[in-house]
Coordinates of C-alpha atoms and ligand atoms in Angstrom, one line a residue:
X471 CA 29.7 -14.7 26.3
X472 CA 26.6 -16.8 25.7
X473 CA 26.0 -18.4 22.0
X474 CA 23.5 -16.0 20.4
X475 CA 20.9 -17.5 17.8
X476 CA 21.5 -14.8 15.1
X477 CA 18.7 -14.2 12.8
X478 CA 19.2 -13.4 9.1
X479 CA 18.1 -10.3 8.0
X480 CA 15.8 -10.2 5.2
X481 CA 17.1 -9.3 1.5
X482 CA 14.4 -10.3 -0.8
X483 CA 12.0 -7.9 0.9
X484 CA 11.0 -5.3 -1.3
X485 CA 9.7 -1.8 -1.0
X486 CA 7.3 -0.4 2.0
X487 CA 5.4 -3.2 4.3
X488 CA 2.2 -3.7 1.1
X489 CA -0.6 -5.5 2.3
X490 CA 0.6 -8.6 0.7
X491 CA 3.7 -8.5 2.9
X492 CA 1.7 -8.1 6.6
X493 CA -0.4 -11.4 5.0
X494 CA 2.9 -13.1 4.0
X495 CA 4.3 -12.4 8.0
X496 CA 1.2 -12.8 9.2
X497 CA 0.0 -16.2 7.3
X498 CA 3.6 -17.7 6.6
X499 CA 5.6 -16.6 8.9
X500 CA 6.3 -18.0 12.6
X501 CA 9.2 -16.5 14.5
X502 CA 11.1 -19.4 16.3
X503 CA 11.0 -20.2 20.0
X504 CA 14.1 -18.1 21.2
X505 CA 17.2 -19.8 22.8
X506 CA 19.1 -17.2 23.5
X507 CA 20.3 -17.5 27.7
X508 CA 19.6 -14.5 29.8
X509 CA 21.4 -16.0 32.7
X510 CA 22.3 -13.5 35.0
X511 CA 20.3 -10.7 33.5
X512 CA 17.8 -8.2 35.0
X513 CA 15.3 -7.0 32.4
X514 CA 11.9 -4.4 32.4
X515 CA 8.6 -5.1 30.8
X516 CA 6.3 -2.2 30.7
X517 CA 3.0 -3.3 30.2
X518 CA 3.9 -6.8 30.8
X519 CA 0.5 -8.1 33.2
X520 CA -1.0 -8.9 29.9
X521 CA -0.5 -9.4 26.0
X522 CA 2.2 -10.0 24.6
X523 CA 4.2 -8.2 27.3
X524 CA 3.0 -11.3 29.9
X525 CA 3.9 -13.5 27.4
X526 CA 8.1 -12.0 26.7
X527 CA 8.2 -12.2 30.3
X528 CA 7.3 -15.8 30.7
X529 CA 10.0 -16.6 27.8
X530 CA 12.7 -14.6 30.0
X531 CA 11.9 -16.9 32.7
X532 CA 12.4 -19.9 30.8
X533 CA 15.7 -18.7 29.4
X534 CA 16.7 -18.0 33.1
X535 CA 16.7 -14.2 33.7
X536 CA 17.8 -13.4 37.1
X537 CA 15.2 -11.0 37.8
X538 CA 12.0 -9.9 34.8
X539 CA 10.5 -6.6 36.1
X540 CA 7.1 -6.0 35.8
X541 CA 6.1 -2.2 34.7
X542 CA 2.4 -2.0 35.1
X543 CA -0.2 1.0 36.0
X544 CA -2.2 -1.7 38.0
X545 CA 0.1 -3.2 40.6
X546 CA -3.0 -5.6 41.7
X547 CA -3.0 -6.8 37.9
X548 CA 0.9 -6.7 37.9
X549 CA 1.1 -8.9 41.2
X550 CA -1.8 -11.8 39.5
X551 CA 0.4 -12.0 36.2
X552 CA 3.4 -12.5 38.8
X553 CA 1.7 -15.2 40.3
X554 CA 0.7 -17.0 37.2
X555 CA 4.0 -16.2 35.5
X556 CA 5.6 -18.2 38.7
X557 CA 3.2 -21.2 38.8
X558 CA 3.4 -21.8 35.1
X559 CA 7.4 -21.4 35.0
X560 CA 8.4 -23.1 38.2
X561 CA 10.2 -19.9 39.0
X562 CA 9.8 -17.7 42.4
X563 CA 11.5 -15.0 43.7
X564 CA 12.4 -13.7 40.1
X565 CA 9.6 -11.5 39.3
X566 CA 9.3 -8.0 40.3
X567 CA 6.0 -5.5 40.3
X568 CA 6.6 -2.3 40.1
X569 CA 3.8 0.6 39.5
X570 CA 4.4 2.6 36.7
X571 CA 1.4 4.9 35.0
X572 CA 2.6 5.9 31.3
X573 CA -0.4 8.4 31.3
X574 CA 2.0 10.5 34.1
X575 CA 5.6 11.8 33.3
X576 CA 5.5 12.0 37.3
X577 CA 4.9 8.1 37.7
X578 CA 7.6 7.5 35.1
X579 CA 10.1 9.4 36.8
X580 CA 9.5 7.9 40.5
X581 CA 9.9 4.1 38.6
X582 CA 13.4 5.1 37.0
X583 CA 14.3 6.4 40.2
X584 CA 13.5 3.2 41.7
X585 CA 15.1 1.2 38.7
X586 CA 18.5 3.4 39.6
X587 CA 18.8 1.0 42.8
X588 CA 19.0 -2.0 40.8
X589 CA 22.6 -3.5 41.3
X590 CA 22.4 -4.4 37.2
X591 CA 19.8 -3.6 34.8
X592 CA 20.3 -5.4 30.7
X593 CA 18.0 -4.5 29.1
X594 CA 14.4 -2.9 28.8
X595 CA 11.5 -3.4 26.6
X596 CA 8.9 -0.8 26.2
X597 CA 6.0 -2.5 25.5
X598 CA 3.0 -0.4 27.0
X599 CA 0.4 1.3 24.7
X600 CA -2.8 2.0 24.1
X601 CA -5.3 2.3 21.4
X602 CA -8.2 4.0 20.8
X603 CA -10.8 6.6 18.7
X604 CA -11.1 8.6 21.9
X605 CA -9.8 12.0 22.1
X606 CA -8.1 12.6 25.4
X607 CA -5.6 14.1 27.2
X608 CA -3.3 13.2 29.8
X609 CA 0.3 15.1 30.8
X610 CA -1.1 17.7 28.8
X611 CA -0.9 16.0 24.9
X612 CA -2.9 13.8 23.5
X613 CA -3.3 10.4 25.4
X614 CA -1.6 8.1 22.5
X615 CA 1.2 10.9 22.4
X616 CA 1.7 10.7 26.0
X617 CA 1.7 6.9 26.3
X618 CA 2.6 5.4 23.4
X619 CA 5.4 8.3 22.3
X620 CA 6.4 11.2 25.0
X621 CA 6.7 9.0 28.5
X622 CA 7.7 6.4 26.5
X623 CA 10.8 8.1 25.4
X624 CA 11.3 9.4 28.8
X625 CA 11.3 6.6 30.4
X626 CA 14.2 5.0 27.5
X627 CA 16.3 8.4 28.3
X628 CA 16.0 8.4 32.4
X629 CA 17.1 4.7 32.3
X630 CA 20.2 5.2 30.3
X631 CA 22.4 5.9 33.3
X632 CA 21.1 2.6 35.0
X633 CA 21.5 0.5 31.9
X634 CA 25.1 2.0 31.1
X635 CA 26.3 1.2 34.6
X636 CA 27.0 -2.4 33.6
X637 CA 28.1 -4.5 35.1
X638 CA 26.7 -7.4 32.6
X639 CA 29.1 -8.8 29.8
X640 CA 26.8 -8.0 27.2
X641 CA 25.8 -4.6 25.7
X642 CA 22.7 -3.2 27.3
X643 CA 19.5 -2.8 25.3
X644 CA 16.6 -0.6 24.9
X645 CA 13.5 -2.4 22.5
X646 CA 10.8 0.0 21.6
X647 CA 7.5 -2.0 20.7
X648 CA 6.0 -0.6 17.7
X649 CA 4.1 -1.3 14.8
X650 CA 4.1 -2.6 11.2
X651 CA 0.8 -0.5 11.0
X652 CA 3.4 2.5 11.1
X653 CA 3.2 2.3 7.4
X654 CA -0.7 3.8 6.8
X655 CA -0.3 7.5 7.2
X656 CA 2.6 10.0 6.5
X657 CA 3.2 12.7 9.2
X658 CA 2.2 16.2 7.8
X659 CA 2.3 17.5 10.8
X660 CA 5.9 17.8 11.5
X661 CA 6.3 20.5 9.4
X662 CA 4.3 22.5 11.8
X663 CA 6.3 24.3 14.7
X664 CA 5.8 22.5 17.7
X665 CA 4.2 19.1 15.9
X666 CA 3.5 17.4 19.5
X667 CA 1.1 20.4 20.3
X668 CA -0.6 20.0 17.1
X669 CA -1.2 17.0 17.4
X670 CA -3.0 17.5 20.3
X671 CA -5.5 20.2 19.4
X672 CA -8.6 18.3 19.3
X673 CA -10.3 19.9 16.4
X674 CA -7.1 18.4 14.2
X675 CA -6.9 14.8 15.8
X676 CA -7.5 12.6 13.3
X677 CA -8.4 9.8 15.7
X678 CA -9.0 6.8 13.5
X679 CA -5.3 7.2 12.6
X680 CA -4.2 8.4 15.9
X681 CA -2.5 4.6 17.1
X682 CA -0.6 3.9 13.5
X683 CA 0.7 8.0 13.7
X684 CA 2.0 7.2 17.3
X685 CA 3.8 4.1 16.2
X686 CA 5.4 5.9 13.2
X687 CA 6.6 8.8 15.5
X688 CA 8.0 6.2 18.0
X689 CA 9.9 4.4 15.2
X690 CA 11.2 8.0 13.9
X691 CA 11.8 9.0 17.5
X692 CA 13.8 5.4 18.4
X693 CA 16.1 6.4 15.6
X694 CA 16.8 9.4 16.5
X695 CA 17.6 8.5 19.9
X696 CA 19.6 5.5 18.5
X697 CA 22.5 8.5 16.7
X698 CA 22.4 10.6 19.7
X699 CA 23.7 7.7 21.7
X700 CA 27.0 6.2 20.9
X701 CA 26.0 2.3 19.6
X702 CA 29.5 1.0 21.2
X703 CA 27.6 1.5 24.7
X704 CA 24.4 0.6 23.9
X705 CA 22.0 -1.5 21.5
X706 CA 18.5 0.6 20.5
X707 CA 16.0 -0.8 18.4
X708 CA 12.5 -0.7 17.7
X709 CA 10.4 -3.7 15.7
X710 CA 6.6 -4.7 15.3
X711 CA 5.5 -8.4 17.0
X712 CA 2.9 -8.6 14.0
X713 CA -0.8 -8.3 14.5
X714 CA -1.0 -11.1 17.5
X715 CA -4.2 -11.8 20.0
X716 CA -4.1 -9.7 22.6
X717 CA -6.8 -7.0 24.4
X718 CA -5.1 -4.0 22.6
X719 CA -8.4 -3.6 20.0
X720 CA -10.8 -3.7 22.9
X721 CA -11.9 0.1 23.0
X722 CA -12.3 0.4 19.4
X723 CA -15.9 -0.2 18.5
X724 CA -17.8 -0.2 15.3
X725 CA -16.6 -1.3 11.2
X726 CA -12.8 -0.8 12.0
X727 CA -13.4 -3.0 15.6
X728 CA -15.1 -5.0 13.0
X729 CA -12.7 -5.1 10.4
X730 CA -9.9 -5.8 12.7
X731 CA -12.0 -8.4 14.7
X732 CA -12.2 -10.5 11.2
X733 CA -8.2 -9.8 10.6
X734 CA -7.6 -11.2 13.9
X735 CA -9.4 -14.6 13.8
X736 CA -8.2 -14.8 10.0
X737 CA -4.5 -14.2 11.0
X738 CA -3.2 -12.8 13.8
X739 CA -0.2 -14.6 15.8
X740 CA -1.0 -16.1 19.3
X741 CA 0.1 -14.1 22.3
X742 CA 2.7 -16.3 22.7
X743 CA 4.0 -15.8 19.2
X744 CA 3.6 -12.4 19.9
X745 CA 5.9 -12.4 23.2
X746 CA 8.7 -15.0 21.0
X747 CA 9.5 -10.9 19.2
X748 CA 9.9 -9.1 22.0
X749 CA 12.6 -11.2 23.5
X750 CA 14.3 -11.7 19.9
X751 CA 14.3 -7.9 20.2
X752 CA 16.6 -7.8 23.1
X753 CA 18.7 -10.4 22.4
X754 CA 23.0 -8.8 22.5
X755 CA 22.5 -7.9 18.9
X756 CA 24.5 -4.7 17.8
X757 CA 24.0 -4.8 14.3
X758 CA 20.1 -3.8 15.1
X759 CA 21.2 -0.6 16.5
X760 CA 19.3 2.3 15.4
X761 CA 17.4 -0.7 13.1
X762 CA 14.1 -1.5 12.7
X763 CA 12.5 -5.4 13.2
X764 CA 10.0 -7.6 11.2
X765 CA 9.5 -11.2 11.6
X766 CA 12.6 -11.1 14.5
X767 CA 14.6 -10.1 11.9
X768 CA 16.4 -6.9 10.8
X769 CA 14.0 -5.5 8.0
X770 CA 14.7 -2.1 7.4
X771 CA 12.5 -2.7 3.9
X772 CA 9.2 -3.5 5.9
X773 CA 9.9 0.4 7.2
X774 CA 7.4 2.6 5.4
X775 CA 8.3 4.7 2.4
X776 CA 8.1 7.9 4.5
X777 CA 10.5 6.8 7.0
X778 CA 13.1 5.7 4.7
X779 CA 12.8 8.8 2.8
X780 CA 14.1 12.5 3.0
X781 CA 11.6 14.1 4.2
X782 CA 10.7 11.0 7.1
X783 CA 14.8 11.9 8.4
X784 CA 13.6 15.7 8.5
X785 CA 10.9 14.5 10.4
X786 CA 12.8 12.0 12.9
X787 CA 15.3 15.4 13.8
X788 CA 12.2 18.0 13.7
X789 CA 10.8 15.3 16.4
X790 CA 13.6 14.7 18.2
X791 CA 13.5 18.5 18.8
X792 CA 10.1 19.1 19.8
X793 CA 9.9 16.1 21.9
X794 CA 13.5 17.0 24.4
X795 CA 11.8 20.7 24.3
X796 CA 9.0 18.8 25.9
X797 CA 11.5 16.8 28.2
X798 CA 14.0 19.0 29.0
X799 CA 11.3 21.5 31.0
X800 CA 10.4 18.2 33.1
X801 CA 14.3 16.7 33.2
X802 CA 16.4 19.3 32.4
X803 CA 19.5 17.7 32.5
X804 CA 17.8 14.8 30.2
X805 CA 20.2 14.3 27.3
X806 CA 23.5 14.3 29.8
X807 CA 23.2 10.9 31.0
Ligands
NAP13 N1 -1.3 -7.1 19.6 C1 -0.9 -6.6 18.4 O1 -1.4 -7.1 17.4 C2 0.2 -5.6 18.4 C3 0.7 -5.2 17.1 C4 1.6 -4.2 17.0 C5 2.1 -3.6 18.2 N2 1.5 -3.9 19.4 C6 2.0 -3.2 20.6 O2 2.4 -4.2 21.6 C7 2.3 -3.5 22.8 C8 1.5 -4.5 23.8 O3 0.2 -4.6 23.4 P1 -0.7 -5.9 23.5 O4 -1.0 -6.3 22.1 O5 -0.1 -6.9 24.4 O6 -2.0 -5.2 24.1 P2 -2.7 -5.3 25.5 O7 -3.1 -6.7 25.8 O8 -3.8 -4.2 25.4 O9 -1.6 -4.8 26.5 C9 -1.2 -3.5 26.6 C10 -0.4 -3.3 27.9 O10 -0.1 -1.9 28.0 C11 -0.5 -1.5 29.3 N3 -0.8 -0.1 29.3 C12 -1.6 0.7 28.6 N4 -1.7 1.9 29.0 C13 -0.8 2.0 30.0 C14 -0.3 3.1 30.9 N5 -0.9 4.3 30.8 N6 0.6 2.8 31.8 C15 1.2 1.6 31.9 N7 0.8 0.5 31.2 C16 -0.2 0.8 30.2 C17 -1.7 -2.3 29.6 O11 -2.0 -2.2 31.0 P3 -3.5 -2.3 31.6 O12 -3.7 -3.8 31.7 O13 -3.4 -1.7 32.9 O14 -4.4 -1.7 30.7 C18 -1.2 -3.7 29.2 O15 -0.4 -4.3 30.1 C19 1.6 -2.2 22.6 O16 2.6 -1.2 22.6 C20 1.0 -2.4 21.2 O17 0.8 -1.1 20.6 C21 0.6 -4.9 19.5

């Protein structure tokens, strides 16, 4: 078993990630250069021919992953990040493209298929999203719903079998990339019957808060997923990388594209910074199952108020419902891998 660079979890942090915390992070904080050695391993990006994803895959390379696997929607994009990922590293032959549409539950399903064949698969970090005011649909929800929560989620349970199937010494993983933004806005919606459908009637979207919402039901949802499968198998964990350069603000225009244009240049992390969290994320870690990270360190205090409360664990299981009726009619043997 390879040495692994154990980060302290935080103590001192107090109640639900306050402003002043997401400056402290942001202005005082640098997660280290990870160290840990992936030797051997084969891990998935999704979203990785850009951002921060681009970036975790060129630090698995450098800490000598046998194989990084590219899930991207644009395999022409996916096979240009390959080729600077290999100049800049030294490294050919150990980055894989694969096309994989998040918007489509049908793309997501052919890529896990073709994941299956993989003679060893340790770990996978879903990384993909997408943010915007626009109200659309895609797979018949709400596009962030789709991307960011539903086919995210999908792809984390169709993998399971691959990732259990060993052989590597080390427990597998599954990192879901969320958000310390989770903490802006409460879920009212899940007391509603089917919440995923409600959130997808238009005249209800709230759309400025769409992104943060989708990042708090992915950190509920991760959870959930991490009791429903047994830890001693597997490590799940979700985390935020901080606010960090990258082209995921693009589509939003006007005072919040303004707003978060200014927060950026003020404080944001470099992509590579970014990309360090991600890879602490997936490093053999089994105390972070079912845990949430800040700063590449178990935080479970930079979690919002809701989360951590009654009514956010009434949520996470009222969820978890909704979203495997949701899976089960595409996957209906979903939850028996
Ligand atoms: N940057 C930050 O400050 C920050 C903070 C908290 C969380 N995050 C999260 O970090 C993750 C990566 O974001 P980033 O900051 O690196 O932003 P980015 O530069 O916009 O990268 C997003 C990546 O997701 C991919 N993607 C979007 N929709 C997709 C779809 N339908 N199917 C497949 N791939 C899709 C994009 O592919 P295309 O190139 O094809 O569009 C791109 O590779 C996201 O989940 C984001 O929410 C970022």
């Amino acid at each position: 078993m390879s040495s692994i660079p154990l980060p302290i979890a935080r103590s001192t942090h107090t109640a639900a990630m306050s402003a002043l915390s997401f400056l402290h992070s942001q202005l005082f904080v640098t997660p280290a250069i990870p160290t840990y050695d992936f030797k051997d391993q084969t891990i998935i990006i999704t979203g990785a021919n850009r951002g921060i994803g681009l970036e975790a895959a060129r630090h698995l390379l450098r800490l000598n992953a046998k194989k990084v696997i590219l899930g991207v929607r644009s395999v022409k994009a996916g096979q240009d990040a390959a080729e600077n990922l290999e100049r800049s590293t030294g490294r050919t032959g150990a980055v894989q493209v694969e096309e994989l549409d998040m918007a489509s539950h049908l793309s997501v399903k052919a890529f896990a298929g073709r994941m299956d064949q993989l003679d060893r698969l340790d770990a996978v970090l879903l990384n993909a999203g997408m943010y915007t005011h626009t109200f659309t649909k895609a797979d018949g929800f709400e596009t962030h719903l789709t991307v960011n929560v539903i086919n995210t989620l999908f792809l984390a349970l169709l993998l399971l079998p691959t990732l259990k199937r060993g052989p590597g010494p080390e427990k597998p993983r599954i990192s879901f990339v969320s958000s310390d933004r989770h903490v802006m806005f409460n879920l009212p919606e899940w007391k509603e019957d089917r919440p995923f459908e409600v959130l997808s009637d238009e005249k209800r979207a709230r759309m400025p808060e769409r992104y943060m919402i989708s990042k708090l039901m992915l950190i509920l949802l991760a959870r959930e997923m991490a009791i429903h499968v047994d830890g001693s198998d597997l490590i799940i964990n979700s985390f935020t990388p901080g606010y960090c350069e990258s082209g995921l603000i693009n589509d939003i225009k006007g005072p919040t594209r303004w707003v978060l244009s200014l927060l950026k240049k003020a404080t944001a992390r470099t992509t590579e910074v970014g990309g360090r969290t991600l890879v602490a994320a997936i490093v053999p870690w089994p105390e972070s199952h079912g845990k949430y990270l800040n700063d590449s360190c178990i935080d479970e205090s930079a979690l919002s108020s809701f989360v951590r409360s009654e009514e956010g664990e009434q949520a996470q299981r009222k969820l978890w419902k909704d979203l495997l009726k949701i899976l089960e009619q595409r996957e209906p043997a979903i939850l028996s891998s």
